[in-house]
PDB file of C-alpha atoms in Angstrom:
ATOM      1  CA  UNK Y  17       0.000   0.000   0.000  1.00  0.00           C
ATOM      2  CA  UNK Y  18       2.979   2.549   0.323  1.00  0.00           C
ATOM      3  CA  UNK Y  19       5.760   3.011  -2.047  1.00  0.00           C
ATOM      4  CA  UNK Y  20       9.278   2.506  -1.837  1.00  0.00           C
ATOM      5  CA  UNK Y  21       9.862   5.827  -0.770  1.00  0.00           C
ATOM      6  CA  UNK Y  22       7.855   5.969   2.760  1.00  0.00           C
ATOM      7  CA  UNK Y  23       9.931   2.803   3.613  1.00  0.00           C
ATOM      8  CA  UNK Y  24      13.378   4.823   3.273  1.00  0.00           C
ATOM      9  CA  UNK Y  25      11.184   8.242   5.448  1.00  0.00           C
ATOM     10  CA  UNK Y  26      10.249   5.515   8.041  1.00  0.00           C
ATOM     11  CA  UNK Y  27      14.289   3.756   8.333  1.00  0.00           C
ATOM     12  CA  UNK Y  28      15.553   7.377   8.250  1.00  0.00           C
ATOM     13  CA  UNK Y  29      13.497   8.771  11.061  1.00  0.00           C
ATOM     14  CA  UNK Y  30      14.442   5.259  12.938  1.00  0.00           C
ATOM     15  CA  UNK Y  31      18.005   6.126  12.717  1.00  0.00           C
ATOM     16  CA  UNK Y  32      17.623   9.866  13.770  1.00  0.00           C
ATOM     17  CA  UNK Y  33      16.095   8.915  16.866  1.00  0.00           C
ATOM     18  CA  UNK Y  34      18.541   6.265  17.425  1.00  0.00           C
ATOM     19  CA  UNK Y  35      21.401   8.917  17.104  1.00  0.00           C
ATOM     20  CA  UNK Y  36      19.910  11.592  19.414  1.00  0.00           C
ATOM     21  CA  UNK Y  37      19.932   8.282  21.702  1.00  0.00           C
ATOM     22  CA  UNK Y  38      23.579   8.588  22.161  1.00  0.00           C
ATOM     23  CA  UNK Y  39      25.920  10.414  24.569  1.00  0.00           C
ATOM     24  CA  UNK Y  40      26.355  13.080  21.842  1.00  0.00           C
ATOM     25  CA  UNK Y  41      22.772  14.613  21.928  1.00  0.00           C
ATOM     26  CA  UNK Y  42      22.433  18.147  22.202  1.00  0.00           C
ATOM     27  CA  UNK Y  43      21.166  20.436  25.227  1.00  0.00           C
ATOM     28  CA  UNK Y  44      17.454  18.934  25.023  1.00  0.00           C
ATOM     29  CA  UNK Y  45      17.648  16.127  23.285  1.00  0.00           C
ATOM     30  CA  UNK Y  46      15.740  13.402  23.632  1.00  0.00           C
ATOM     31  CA  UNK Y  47      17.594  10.516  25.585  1.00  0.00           C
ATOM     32  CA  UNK Y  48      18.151   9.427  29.361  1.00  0.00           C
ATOM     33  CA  UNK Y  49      21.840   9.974  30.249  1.00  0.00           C
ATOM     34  CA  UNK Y  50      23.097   6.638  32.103  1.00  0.00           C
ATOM     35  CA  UNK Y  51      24.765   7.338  35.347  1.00  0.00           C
ATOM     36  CA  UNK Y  52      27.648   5.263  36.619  1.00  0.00           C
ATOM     37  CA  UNK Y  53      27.103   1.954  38.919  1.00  0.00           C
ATOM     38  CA  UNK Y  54      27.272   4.232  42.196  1.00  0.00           C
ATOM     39  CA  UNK Y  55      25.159   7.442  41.427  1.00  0.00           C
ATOM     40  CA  UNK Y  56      22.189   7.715  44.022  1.00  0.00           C
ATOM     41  CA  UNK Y  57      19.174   6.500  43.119  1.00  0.00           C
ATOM     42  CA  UNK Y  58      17.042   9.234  44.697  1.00  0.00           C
ATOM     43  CA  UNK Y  59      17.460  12.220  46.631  1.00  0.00           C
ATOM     44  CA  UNK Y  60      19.387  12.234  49.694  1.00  0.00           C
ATOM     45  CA  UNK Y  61      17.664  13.360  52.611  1.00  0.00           C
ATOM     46  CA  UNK Y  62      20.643  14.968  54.656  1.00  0.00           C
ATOM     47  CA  UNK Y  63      23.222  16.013  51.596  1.00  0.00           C
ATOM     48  CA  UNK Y  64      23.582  19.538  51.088  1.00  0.00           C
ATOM     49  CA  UNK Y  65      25.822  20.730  48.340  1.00  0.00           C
ATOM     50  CA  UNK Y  66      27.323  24.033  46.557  1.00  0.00           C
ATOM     51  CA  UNK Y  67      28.669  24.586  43.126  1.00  0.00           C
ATOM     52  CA  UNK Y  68      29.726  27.872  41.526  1.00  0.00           C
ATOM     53  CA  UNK Y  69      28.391  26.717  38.069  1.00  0.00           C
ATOM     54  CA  UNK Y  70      30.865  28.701  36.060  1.00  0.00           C
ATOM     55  CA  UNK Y  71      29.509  31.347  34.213  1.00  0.00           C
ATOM     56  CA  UNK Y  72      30.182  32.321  31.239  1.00  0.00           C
ATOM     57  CA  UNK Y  73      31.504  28.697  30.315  1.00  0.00           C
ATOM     58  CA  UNK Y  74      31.147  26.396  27.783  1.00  0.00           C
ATOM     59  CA  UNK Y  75      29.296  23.610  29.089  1.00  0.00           C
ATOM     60  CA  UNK Y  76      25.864  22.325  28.461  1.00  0.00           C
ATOM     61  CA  UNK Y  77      23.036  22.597  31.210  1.00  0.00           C
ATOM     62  CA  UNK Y  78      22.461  18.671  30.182  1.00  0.00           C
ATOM     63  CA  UNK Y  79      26.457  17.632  31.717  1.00  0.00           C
ATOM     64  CA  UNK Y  80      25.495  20.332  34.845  1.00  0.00           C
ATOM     65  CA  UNK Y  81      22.324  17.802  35.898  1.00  0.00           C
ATOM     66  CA  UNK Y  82      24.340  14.477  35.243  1.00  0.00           C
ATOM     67  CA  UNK Y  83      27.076  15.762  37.341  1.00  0.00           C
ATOM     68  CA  UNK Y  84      24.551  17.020  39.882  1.00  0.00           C
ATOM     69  CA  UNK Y  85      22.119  14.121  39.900  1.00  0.00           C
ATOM     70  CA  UNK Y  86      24.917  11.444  40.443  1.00  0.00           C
ATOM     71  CA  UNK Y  87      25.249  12.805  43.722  1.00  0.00           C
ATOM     72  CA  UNK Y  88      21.426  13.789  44.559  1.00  0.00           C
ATOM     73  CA  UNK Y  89      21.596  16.444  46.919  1.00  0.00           C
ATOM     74  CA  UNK Y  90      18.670  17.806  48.958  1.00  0.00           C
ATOM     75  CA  UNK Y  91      19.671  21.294  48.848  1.00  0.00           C
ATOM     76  CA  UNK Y  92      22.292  22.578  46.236  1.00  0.00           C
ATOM     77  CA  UNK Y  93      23.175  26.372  46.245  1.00  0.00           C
ATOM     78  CA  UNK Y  94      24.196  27.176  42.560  1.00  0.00           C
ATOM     79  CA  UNK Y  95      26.563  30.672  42.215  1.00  0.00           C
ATOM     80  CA  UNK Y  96      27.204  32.179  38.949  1.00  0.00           C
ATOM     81  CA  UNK Y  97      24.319  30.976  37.872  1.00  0.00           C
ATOM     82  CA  UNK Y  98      22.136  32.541  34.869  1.00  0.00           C
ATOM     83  CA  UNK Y  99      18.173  32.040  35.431  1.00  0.00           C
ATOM     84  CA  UNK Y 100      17.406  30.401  32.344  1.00  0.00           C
ATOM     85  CA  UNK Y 101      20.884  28.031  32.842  1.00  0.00           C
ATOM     86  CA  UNK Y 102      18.941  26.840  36.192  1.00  0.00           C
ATOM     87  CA  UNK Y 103      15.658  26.112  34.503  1.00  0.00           C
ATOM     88  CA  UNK Y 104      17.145  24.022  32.320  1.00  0.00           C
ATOM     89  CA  UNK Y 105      19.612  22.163  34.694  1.00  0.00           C
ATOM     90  CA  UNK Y 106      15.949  21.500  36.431  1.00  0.00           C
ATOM     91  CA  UNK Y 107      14.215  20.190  33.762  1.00  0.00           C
ATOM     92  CA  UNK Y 108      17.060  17.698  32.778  1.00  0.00           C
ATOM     93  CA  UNK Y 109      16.856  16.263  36.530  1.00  0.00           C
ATOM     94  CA  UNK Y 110      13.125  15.345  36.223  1.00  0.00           C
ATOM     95  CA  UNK Y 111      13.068  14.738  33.146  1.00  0.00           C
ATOM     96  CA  UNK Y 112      15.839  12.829  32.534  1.00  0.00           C
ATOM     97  CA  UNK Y 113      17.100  12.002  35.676  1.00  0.00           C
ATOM     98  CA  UNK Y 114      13.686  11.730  37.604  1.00  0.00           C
ATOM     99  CA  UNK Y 115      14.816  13.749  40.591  1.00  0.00           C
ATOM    100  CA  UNK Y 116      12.569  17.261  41.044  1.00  0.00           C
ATOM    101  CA  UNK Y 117      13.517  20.123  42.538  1.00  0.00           C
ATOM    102  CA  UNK Y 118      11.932  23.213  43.817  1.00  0.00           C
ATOM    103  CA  UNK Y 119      13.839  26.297  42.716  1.00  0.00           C
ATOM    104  CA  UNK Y 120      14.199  30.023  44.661  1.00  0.00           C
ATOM    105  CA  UNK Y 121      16.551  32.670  42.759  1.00  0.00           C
ATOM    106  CA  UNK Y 122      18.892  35.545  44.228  1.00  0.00           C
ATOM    107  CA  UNK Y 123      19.590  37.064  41.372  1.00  0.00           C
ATOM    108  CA  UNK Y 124      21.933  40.120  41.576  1.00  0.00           C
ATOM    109  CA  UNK Y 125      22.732  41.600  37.791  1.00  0.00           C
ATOM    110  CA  UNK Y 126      20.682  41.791  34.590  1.00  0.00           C
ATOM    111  CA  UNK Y 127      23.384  41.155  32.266  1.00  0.00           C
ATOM    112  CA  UNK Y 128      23.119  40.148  28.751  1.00  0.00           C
ATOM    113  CA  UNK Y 129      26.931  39.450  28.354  1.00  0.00           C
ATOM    114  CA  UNK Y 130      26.893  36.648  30.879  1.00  0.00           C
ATOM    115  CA  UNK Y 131      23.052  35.238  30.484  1.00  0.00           C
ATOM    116  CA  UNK Y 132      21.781  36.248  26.924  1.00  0.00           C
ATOM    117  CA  UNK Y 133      18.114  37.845  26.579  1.00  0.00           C
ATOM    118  CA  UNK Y 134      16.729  40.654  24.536  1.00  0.00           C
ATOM    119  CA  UNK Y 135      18.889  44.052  24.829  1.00  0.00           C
ATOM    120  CA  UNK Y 136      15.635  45.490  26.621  1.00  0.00           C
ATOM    121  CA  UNK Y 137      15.088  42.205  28.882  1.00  0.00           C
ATOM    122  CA  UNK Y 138      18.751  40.729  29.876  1.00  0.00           C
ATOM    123  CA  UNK Y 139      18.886  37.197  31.668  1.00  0.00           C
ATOM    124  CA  UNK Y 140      19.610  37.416  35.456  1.00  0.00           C
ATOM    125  CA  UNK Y 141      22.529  36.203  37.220  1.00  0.00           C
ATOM    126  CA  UNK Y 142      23.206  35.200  40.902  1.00  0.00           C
ATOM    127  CA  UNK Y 143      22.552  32.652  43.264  1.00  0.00           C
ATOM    128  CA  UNK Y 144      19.791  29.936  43.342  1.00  0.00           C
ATOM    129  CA  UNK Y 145      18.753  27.488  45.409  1.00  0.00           C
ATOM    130  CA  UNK Y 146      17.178  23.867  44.248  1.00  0.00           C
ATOM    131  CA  UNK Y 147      15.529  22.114  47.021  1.00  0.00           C
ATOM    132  CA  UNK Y 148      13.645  18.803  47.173  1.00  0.00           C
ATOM    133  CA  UNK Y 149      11.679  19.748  49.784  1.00  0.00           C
ATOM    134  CA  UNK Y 150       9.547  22.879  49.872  1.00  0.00           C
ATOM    135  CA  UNK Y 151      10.869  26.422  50.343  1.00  0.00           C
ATOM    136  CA  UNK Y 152       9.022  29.356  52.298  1.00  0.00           C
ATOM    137  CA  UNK Y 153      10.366  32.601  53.622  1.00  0.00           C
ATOM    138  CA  UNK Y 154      12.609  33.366  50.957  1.00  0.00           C
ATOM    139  CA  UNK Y 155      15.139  37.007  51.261  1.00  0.00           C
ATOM    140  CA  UNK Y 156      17.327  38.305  48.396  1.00  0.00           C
ATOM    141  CA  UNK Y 157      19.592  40.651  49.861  1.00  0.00           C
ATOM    142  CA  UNK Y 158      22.282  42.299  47.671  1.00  0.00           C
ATOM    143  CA  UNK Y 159      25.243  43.595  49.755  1.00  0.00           C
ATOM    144  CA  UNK Y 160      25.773  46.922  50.541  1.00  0.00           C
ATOM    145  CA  UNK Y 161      29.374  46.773  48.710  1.00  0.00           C
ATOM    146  CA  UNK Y 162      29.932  44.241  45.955  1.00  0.00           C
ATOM    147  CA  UNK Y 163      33.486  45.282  44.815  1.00  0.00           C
ATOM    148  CA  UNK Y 164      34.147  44.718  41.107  1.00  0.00           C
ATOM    149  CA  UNK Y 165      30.843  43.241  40.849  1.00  0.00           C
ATOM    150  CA  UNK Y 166      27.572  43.236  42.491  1.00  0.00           C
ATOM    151  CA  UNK Y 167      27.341  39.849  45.084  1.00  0.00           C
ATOM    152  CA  UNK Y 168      24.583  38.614  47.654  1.00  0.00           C
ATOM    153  CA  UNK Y 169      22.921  36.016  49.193  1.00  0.00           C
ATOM    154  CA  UNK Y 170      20.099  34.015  48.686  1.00  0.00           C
ATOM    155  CA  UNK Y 171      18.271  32.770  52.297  1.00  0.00           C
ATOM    156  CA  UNK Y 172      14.973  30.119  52.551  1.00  0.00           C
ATOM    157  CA  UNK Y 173      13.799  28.124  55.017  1.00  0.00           C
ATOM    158  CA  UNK Y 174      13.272  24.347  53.585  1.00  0.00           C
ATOM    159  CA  UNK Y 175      13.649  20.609  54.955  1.00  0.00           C
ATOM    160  CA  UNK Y 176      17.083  18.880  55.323  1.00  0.00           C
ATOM    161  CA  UNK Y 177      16.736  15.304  57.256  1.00  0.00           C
ATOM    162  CA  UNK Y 178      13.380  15.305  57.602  1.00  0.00           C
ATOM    163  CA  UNK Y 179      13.626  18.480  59.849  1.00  0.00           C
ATOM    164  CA  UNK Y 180      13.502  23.062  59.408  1.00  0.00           C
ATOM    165  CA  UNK Y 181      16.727  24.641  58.813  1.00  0.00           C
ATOM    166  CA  UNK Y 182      17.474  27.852  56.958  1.00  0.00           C
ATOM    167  CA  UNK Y 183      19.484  27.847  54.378  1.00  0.00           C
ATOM    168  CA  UNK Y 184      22.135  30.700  53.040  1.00  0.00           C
ATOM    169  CA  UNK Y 185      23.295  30.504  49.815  1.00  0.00           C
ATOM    170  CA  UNK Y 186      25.822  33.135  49.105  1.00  0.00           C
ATOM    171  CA  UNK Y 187      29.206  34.373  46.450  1.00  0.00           C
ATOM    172  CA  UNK Y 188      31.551  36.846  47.963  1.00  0.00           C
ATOM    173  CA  UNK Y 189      33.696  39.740  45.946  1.00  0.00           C
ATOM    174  CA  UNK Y 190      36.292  38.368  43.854  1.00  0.00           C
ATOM    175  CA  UNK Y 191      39.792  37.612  45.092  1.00  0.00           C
ATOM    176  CA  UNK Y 192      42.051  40.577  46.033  1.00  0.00           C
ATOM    177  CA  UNK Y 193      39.174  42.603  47.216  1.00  0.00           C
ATOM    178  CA  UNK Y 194      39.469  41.223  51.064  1.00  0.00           C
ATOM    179  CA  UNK Y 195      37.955  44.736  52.519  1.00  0.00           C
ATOM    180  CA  UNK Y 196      35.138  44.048  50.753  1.00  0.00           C
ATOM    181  CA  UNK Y 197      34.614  40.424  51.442  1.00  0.00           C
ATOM    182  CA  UNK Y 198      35.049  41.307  54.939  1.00  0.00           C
ATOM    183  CA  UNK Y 199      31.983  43.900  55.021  1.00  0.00           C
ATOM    184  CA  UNK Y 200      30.178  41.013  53.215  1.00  0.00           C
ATOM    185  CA  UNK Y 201      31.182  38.494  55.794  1.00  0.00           C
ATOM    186  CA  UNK Y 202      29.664  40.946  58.506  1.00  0.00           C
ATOM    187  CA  UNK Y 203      26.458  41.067  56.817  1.00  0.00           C
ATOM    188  CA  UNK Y 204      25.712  37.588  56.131  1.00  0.00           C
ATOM    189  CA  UNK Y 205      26.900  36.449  59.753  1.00  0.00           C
ATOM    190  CA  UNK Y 206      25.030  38.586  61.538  1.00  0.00           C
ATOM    191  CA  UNK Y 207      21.973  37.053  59.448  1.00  0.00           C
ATOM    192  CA  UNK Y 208      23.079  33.583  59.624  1.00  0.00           C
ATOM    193  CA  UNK Y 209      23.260  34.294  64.170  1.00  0.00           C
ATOM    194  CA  UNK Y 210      19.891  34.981  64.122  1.00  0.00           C
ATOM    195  CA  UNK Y 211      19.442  30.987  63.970  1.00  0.00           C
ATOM    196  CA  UNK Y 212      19.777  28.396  65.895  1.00  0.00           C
ATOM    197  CA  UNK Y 213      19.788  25.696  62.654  1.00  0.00           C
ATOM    198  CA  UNK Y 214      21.322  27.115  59.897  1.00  0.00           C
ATOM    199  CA  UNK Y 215      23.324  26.129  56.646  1.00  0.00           C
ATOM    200  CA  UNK Y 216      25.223  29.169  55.043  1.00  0.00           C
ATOM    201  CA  UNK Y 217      27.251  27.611  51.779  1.00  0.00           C
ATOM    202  CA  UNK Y 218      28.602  29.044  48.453  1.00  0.00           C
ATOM    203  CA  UNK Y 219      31.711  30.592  47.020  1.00  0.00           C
ATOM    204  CA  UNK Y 220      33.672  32.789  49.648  1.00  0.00           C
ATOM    205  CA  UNK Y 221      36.519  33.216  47.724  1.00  0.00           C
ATOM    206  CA  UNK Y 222      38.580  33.233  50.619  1.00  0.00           C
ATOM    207  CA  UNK Y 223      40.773  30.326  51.602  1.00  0.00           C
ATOM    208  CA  UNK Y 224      40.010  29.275  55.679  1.00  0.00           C
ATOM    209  CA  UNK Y 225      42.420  31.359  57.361  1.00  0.00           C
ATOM    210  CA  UNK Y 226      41.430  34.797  55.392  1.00  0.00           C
ATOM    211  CA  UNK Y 227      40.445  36.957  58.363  1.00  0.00           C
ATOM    212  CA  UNK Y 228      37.656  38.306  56.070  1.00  0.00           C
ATOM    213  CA  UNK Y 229      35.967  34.770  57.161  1.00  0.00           C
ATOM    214  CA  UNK Y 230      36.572  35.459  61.441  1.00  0.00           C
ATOM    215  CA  UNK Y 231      32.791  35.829  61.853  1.00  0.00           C
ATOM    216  CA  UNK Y 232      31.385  33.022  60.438  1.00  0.00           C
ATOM    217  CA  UNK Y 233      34.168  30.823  62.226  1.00  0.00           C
ATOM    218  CA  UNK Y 234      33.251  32.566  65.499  1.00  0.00           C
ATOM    219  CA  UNK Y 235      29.191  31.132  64.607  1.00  0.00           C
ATOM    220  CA  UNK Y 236      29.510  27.693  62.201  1.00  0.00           C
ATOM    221  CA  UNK Y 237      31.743  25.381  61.269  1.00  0.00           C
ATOM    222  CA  UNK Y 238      32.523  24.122  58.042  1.00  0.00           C
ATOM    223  CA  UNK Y 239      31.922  20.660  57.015  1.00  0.00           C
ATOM    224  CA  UNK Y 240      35.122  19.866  55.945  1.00  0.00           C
ATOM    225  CA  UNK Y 241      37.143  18.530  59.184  1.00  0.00           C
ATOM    226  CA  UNK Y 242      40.428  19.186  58.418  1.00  0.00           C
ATOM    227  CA  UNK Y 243      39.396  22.831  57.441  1.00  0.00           C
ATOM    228  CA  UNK Y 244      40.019  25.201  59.938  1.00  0.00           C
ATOM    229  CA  UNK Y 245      41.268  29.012  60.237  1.00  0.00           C
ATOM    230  CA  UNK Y 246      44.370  27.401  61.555  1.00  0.00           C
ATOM    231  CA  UNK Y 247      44.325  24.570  59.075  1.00  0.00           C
ATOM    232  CA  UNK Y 248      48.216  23.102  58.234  1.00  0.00           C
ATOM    233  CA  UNK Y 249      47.456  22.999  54.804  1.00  0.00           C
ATOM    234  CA  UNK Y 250      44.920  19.647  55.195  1.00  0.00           C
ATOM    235  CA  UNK Y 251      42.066  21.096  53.825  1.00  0.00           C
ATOM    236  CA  UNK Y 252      40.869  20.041  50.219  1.00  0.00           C
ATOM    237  CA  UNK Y 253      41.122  22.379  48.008  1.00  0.00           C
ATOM    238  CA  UNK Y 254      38.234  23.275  45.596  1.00  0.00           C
ATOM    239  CA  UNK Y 255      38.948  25.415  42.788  1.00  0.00           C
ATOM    240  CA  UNK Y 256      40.974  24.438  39.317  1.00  0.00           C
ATOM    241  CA  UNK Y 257      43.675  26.852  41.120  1.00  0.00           C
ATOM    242  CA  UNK Y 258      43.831  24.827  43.761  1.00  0.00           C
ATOM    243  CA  UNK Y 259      42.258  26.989  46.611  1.00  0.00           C
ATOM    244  CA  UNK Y 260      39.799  25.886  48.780  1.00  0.00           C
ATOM    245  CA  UNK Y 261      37.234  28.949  48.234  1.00  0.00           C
ATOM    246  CA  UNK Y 262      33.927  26.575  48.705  1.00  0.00           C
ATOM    247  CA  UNK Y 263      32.245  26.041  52.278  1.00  0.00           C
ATOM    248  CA  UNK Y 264      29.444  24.552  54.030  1.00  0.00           C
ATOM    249  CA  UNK Y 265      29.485  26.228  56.913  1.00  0.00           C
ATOM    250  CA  UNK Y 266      26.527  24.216  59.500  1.00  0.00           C
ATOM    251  CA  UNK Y 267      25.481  25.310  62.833  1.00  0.00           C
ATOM    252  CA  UNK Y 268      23.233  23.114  64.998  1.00  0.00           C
ATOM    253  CA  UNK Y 269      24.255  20.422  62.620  1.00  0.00           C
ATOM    254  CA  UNK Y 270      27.277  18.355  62.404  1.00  0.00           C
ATOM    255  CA  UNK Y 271      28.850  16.692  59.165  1.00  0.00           C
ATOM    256  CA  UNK Y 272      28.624  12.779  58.631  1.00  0.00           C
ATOM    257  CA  UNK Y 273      30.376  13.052  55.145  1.00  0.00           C
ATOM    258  CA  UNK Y 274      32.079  16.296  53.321  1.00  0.00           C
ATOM    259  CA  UNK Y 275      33.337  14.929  49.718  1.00  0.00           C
ATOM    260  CA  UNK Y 276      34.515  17.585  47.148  1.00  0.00           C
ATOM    261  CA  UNK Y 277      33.831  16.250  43.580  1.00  0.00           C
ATOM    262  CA  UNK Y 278      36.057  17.360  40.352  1.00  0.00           C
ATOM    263  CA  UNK Y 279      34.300  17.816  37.342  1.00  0.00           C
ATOM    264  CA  UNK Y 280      35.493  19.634  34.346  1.00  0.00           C
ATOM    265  CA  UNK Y 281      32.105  21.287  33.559  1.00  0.00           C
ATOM    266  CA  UNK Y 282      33.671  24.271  36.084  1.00  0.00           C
ATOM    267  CA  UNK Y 283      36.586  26.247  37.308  1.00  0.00           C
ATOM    268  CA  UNK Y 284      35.067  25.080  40.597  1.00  0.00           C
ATOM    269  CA  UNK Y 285      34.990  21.646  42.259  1.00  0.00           C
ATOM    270  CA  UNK Y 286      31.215  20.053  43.359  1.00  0.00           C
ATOM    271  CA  UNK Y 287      30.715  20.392  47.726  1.00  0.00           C
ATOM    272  CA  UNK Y 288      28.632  18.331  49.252  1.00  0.00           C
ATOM    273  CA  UNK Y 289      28.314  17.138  52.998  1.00  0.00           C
ATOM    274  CA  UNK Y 290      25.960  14.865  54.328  1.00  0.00           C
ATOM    275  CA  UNK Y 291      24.620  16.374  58.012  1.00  0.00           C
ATOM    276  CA  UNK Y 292      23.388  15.034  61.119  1.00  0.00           C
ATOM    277  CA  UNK Y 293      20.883  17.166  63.635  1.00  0.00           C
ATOM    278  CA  UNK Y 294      23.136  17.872  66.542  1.00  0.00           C
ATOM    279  CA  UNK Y 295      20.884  18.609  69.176  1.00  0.00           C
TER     280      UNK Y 295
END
């Protein structure tokens, strides 16, 4: 009933499909990424992690979710991150990797050169927070001072381990700019006292014996063990330039796990801890 020629449509459609089956298919192609023999199967309850994302870089939002779901994080606090980079890091975890999120943005800058857009309507860049759980009570606050760039921090309250905590999610002024960082520090510490459960994660650009980082020492403690402000050099470094610039600072909490991932989708290593309620 149909002529040679729907028989060749039909076997070429077959093979397209087949090809945007493998490993090479674009951003938003249709295929299901397999994760390696160890990757979590579902969301972990009590991990927490932070990645600075990288922005701008050349990597597609379909490697951010594989590198994010093998590890399945509760929380993760995203910095340099570009609003419509996020949404589409989200829809690749539920749709391809079956884990949904929840999603809060701290965006600080309307920039076109970093997140594309229309001249008159640029993307927005900042911080965001993905959350399995809920969020509620969400504050943007951009700090007083950015230095060479405007910064903040992103706070919600949401669920980690099955109980409240709030959650700061925060990217401090660039390197050499430690008077400024310092100010910054100040701000977001005396928010972060205010609570008696609290995770306050992110890029600090600061390595952990910067004085700029004194008050949150004085409050939390990072998740990282052998990180201290009078660490010998034990610490695990987090950055391509081999600086450890990437916290979890916890209070009321206590780490079980702290494991910092490589991953060559950023400049930045993956954090993530997994936490136990202290009290």
């Amino acid at each position: 009933m149909f002529g040679k020629g729907t028989g060749l449509l039909a076997g070429a459609l077959v093979v397209a499909c087949m090809m945007l089956v493998g490993p090479s298919a674009p951003d938003g192609g249709l295929f299901v990424r397999s994760l390696p023999a160890d990757a979590a199967p579902d969301v972990v309850a009590n991990r927490v992690m932070t990645w600075n994302i990288c922005n701008p870089c050349d990597t597609g939002n379909v490697d951010r979710a594989a590198e994010i779901a093998r590890y399945a994080p509760q929380v993760i606090g995203l910095q340099e991150a570009c609003v419509r980079d996020v949404e589409g890091i989200r829809e690749h975890l539920e749709n391809l990797h079956g884990l949904v999120y929840h999603v809060e943005y701290g965006m600080v800058l309307e920039k076109r050169s970093r997140c594309g857009g229309a001249p008159w309507s640029p993307g927005g860049f900042g911080q965001a927070i993905l959350s399995a759980a809920p969020m509620t009570d969400r504050v943007s606050v951009e700090y007083p001072e950015g230095g060479s760039e405007d910064r903040g921090y992103l706070a919600v309250t949401t669920t980690v381990d099955g109980r409240s905590v709030r959650v700061f999610n925060t990217h401090l002024a660039q390197r050499r700019q430690e008077a400024v960082r310092a100010d910054q520090a100040r701000v977001l510490a005396a928010e972060v006292a205010r609570y008696d459960r609290a995770i306050a994660l992110g890029d600090f650009n600061a390595v952990p014996d910067a004085p700029e980082l004194a008050p949150m020492w004085a409050l939390a403690t990072d998740t990282d063990p052998r990180c201290r402000p009078a660490s010998t050099g034990m610490c695990r470094p987090t950055t391509d330039w081999r600086s450890k610039f990437d916290y979890v600072f916890v209070r009321g909490m206590a780490p079980l796990e702290h494991r910092v991932r490589p991953t060559a989708h950023s400049d930045h290593d993956m954090v993530h801890a997994d936490l136990t309620w202290s009290g």
